[in-house]
Short mmCIF file of C-alpha atoms in Angstrom, two decimals:
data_model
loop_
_atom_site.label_atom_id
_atom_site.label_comp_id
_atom_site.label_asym_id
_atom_site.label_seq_id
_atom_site.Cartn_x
_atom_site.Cartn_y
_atom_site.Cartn_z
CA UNK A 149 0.00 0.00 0.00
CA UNK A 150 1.65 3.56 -0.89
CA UNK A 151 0.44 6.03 1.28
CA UNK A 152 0.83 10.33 0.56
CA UNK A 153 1.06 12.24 2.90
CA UNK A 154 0.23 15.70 2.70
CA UNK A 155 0.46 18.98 4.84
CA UNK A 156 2.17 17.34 7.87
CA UNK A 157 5.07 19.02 9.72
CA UNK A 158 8.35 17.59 9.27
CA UNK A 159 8.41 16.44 12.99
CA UNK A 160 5.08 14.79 12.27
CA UNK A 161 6.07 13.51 8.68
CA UNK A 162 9.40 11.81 10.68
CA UNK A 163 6.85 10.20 13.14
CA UNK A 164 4.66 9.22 10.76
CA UNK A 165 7.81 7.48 8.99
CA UNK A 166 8.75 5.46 11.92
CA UNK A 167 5.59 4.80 13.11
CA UNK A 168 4.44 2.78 9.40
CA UNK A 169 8.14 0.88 9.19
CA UNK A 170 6.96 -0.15 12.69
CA UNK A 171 3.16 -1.11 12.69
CA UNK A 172 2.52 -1.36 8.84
CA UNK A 173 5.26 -3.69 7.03
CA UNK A 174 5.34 -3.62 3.60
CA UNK A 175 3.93 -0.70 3.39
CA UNK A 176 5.49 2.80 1.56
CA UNK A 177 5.03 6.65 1.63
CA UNK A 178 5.47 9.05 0.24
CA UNK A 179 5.47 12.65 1.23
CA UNK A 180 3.90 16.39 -0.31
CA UNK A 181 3.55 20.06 0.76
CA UNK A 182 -0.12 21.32 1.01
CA UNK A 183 -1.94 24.23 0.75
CA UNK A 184 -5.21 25.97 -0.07
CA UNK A 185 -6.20 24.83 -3.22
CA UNK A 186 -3.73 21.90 -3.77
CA UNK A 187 -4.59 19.47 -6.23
CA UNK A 188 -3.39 15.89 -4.23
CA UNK A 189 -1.65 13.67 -6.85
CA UNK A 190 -3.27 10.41 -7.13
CA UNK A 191 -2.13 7.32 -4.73
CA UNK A 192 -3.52 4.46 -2.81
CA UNK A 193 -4.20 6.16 0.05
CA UNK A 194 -4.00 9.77 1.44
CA UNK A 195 -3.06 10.94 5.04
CA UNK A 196 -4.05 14.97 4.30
CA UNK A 197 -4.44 17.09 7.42
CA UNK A 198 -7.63 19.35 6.88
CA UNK A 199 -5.94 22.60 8.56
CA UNK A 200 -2.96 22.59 6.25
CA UNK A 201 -5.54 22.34 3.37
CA UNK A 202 -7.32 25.60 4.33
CA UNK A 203 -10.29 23.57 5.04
CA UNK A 204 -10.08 23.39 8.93
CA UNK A 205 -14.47 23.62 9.19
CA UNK A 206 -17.13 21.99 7.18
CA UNK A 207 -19.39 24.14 5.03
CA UNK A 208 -20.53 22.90 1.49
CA UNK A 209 -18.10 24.40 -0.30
CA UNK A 210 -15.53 23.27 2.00
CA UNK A 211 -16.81 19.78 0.97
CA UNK A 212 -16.70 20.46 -2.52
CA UNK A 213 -13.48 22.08 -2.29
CA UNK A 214 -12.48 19.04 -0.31
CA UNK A 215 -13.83 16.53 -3.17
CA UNK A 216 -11.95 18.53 -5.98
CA UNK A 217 -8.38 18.44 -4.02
CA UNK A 218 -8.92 14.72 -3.35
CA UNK A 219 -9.34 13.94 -6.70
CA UNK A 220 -10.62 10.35 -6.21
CA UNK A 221 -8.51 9.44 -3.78
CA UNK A 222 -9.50 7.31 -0.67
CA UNK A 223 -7.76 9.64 2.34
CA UNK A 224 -7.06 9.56 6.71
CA UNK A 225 -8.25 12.99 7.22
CA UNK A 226 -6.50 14.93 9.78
CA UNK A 227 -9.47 17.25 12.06
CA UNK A 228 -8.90 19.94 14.50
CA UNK A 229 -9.28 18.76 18.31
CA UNK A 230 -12.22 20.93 18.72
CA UNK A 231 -14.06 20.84 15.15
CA UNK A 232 -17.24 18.88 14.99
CA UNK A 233 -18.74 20.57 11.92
CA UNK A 234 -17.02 17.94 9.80
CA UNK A 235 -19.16 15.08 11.67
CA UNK A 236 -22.04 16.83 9.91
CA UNK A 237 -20.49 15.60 5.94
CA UNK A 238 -22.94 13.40 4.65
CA UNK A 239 -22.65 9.39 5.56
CA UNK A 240 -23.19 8.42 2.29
CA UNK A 241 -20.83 10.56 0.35
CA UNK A 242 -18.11 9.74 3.27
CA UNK A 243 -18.78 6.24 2.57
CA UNK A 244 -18.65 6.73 -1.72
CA UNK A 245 -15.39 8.25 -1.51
CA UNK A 246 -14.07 5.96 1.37
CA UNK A 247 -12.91 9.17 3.85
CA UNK A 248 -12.25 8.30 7.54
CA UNK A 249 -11.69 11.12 9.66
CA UNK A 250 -8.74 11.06 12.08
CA UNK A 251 -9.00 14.06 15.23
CA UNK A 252 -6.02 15.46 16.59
CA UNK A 253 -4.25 14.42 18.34
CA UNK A 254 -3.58 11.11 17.95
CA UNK A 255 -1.63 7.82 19.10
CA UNK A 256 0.03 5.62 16.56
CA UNK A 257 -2.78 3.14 17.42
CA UNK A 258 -5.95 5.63 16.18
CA UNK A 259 -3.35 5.99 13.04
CA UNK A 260 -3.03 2.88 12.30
CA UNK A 261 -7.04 1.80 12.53
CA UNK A 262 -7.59 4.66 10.58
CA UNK A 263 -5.53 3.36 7.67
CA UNK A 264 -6.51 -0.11 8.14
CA UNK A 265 -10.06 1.25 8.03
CA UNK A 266 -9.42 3.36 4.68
CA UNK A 267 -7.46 0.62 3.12
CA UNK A 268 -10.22 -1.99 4.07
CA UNK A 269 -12.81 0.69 2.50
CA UNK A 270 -10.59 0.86 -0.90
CA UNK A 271 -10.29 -2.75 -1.12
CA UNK A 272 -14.09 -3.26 -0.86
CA UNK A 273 -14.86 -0.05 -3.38
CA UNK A 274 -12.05 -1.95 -5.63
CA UNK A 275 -13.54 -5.07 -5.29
CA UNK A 276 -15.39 -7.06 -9.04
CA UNK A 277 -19.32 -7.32 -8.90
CA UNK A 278 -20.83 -10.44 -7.36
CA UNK A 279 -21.28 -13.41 -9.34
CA UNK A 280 -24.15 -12.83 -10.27
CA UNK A 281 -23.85 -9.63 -11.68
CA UNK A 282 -21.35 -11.36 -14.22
CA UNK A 283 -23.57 -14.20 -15.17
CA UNK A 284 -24.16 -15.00 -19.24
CA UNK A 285 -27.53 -13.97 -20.50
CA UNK A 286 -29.20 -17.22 -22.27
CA UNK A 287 -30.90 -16.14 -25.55
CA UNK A 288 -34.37 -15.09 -25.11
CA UNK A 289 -37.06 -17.51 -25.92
CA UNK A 290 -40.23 -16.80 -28.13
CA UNK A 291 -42.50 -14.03 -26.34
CA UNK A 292 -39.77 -13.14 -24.12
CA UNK A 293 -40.16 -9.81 -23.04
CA UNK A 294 -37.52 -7.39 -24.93
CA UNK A 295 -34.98 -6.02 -22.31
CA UNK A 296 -35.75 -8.86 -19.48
CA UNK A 297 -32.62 -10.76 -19.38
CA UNK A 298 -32.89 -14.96 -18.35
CA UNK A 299 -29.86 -16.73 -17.13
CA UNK A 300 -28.39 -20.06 -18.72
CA UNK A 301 -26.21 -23.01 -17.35
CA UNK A 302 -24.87 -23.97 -21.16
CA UNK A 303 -22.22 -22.02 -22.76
CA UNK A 304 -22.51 -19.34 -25.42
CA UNK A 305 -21.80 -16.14 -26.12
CA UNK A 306 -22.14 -13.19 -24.17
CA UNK A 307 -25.25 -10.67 -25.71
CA UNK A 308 -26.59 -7.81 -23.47
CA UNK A 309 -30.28 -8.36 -23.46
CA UNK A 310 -30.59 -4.76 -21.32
CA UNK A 311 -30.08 -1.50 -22.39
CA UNK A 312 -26.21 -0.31 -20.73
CA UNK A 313 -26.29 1.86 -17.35
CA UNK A 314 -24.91 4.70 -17.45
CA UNK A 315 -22.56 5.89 -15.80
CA UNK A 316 -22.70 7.91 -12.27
CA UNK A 317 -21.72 11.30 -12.62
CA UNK A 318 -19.90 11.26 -9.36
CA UNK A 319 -17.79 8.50 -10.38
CA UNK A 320 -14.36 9.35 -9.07
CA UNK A 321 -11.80 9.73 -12.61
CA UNK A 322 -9.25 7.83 -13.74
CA UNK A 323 -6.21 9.88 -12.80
CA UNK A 324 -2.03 9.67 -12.99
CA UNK A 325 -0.63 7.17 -10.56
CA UNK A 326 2.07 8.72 -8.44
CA UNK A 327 5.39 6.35 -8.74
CA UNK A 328 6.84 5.95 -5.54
CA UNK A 329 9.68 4.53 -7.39
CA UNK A 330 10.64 7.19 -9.42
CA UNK A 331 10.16 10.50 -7.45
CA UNK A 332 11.50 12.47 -10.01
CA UNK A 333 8.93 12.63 -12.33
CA UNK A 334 7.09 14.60 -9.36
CA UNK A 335 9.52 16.42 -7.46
CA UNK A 336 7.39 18.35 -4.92
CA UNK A 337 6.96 14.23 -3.71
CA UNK A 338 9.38 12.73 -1.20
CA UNK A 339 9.40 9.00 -1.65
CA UNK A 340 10.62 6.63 1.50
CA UNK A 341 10.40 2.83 1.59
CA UNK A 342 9.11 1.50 4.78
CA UNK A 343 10.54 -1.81 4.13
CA UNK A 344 14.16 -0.44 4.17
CA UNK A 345 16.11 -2.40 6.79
CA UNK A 346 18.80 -0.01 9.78
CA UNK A 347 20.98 -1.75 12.16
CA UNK A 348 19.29 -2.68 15.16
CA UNK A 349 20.21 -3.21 18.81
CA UNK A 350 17.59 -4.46 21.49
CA UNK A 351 17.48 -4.07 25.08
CA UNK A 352 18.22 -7.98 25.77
CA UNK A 353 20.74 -7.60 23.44
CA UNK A 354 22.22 -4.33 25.28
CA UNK A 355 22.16 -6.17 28.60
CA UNK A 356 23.71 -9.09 27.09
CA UNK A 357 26.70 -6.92 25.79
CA UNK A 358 26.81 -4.99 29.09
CA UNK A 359 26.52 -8.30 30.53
CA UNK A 360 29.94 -9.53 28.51
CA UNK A 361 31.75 -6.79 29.08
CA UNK A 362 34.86 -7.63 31.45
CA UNK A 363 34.41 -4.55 33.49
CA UNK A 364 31.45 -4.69 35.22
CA UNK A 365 31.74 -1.19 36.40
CA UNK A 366 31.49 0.88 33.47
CA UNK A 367 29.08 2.47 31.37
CA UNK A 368 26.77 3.91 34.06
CA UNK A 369 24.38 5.43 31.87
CA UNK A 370 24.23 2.07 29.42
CA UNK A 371 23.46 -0.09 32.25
CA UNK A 372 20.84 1.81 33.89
CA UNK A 373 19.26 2.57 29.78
CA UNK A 374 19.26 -1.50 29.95
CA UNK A 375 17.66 -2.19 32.94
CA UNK A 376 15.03 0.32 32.69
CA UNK A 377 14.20 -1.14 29.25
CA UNK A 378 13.99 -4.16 30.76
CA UNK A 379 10.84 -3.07 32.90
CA UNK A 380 9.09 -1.97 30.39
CA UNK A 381 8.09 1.55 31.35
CA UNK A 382 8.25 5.01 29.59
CA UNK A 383 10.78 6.62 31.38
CA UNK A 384 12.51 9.91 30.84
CA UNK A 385 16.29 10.48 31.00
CA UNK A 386 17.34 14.39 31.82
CA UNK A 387 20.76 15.94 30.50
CA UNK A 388 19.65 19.15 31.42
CA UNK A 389 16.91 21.67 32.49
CA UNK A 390 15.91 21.88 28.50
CA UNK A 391 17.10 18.33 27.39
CA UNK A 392 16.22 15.04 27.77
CA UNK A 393 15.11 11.57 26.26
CA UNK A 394 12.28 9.86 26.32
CA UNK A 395 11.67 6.03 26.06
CA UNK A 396 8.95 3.78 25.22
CA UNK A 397 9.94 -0.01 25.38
CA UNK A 398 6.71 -1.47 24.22
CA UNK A 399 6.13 0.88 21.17
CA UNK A 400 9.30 0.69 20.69
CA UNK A 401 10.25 4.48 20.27
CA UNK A 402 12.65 7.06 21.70
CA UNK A 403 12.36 10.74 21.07
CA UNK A 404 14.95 13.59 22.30
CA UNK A 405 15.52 17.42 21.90
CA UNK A 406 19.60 15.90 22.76
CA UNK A 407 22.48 16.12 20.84
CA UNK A 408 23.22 12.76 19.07
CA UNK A 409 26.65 13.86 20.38
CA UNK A 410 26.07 15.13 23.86
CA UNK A 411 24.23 11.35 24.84
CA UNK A 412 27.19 9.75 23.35
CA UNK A 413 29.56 11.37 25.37
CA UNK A 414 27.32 10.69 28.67
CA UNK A 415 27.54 6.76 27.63
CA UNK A 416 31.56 7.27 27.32
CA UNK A 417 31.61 8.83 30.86
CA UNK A 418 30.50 7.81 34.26
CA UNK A 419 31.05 10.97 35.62
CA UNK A 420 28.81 13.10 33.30
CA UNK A 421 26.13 9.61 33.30
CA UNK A 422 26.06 10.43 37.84
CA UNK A 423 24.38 13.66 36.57
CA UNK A 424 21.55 12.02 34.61
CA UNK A 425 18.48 11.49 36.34
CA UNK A 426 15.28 9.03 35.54
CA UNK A 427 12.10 9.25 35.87
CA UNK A 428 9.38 6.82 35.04
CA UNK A 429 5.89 8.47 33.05
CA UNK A 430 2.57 6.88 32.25
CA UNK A 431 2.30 5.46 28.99
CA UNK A 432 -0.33 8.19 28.05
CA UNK A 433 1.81 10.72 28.44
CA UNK A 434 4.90 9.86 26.70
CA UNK A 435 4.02 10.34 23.11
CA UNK A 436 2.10 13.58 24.16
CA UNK A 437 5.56 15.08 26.32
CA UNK A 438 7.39 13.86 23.10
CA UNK A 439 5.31 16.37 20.91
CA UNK A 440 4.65 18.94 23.07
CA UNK A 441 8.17 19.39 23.47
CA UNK A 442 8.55 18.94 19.76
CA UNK A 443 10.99 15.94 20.12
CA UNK A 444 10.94 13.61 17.06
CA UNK A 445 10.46 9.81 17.20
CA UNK A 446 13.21 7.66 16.17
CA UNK A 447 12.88 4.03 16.11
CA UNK A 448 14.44 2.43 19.50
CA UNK A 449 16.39 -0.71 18.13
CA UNK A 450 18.41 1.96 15.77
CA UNK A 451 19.25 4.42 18.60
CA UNK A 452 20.99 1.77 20.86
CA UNK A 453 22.83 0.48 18.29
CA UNK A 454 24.19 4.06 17.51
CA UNK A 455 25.15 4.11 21.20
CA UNK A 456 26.80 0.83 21.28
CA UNK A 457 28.41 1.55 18.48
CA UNK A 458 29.75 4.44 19.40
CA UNK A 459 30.82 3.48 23.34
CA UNK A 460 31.00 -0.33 23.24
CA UNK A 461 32.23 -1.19 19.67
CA UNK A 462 35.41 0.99 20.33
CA UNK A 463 38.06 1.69 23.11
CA UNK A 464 36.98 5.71 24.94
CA UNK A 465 39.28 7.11 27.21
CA UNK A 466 35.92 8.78 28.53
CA UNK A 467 35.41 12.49 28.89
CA UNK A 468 35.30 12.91 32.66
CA UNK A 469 35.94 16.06 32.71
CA UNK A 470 33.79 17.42 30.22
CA UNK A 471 30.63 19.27 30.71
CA UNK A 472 27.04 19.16 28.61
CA UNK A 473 26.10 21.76 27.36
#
């Protein structure tokens, strides 16, 4: 499934990113600036926030405005917190053009039953007629009524016996498929492969390492990272007034307003790790601390193996002496 995603913030765009390699495999995206008036390019599925649209309140020619920037597509759409006037959109034309409506803000578990609901809704709006609708008309037998088609068991030739249906007008077009291949031939669009395999390190693993390691002493800050992993609680870990960490073991994300550098040099020395402190937070509260203090989400597994790569995997004389800063 290739998912666009359109007028998200690049913190958002990031989570987004790690969130689908994490919950959605096989999965790609793809991502596009939006504005008012933006004409979406065509794709499996959209993830469009309504605000960055200019279309932050229902009216009908929001909707209509909304319908023409769609342009057939299936879409998440992203809501205020406080808007209902979108609930209003009729049920029917929500349901024709398979829209699911997504109000901010949200955990990576409302995202992901919102695209399971939308893809779920294009598969079924994708799906052939029933068998029955695709049965062969037998040939009509003296006095049959002209137009009333009969059904036959033997074979033959398929003749329409009814005059064609036409067409409904709100059909959605046949439009320009997006490659998420070859990004060039758009260039506004950002492709990204969910399916793209990092380096990975898990906790076990960690504590195994730690656990290897011939002094037993060392790497304050590692070994309390591993154990606290280990329990399977958010936690925080503060570097300073204005930085910090914060883990999630069981969703299996980290986000941090911290120099890449600064935590590396904290793993390096035990002096600077004495200065750390942890806290545990509810689970509810991590992923909204984590964008309220507009820290992006990395994937977990990759960020301890960039710290055991950079503390374990080669000899530090440490940095005792150093301060963060």
């Amino acid at each position: 499934m290739n998912v666009l995603v359109a007028g998200l913030s690049p913190r958002d765009e990031a989570a987004f990113g790690f969130f689908l390699s994490r919950s959605m495999k096989g999965w790609s995206w793809a991502s596009t600036p939006a504005g008012r008036g933006t004409v979406l390019p065509k794709a499996d599925l959209l993830v469009a926030d309504l605000v960055a649209l200019g279309l932050a309140q229902w009216s009908q020619a929001a909707e209509a405005e909304l319908l023409r920037v769609l342009q057939g597509n299936s879409a998440v759409l992203l809501v205020p917190s406080n808007d209902q006037t979108w609930a209003t959109m009729n049920p029917v034309t929500v349901k024709q053009h398979a829209l699911v409506w997504l109000r901010k803000p949200y955990g990576t578990e409302d995202m992901r039953m919102a695209l399971e609901k939308a893809a779920a809704a294009c598969q079924q709006a994708a799906a052939p007629p029933p068998a029955a609708a695709r049965a062969k008309p037998a040939p009509r037998s003296p006095g049959a009524v002209p137009g009333a088609a009969t059904l036959s068991e033997g074979p033959g030739p398929v003749t329409p016996t009814a005059p064609p249906v036409a067409r409904s007008p709100q059909e959605r077009p046949v439009l320009p498929t997006v490659s998420f291949r070859s990004p060039a031939s758009l260039p506004q669009v950002v492709s990204h492969d969910a399916s793209d395999e990092v380096p990975g390190l898990s906790a076990q693993d960690l504590q195994t390492r730690l656990a290897g390691l011939p002094d037993s002493g060392r790497h304050l800050f590692l070994r309390k990272l591993a154990a606290m992993l280990m329990q399977r609680q958010p936690f925080e870990a503060r570097f300073t007034v204005h930085n910090s960490v914060i883990f999630h073991p069981v969703d299996g994300w980290v986000a941090s307003n911290t120099p890449m550098m600064v935590i590396e040099r904290v793993c390096q020395s035990d002096a600077l790790a004495a200065a750390v402190t942890v806290r545990e937070i509810e689970g509810s509260q991590a992923e909204e601390r984590a964008h309220r203090l507009g820290m992006p989400l990395r994937e977990l597994d990759t960020f301890l193996w960039e710290l055991a790569t950079a503390s374990l995997d080669k000899k530090s004389g440490g940095t005792a002496g150093s301060r963060l800063h």
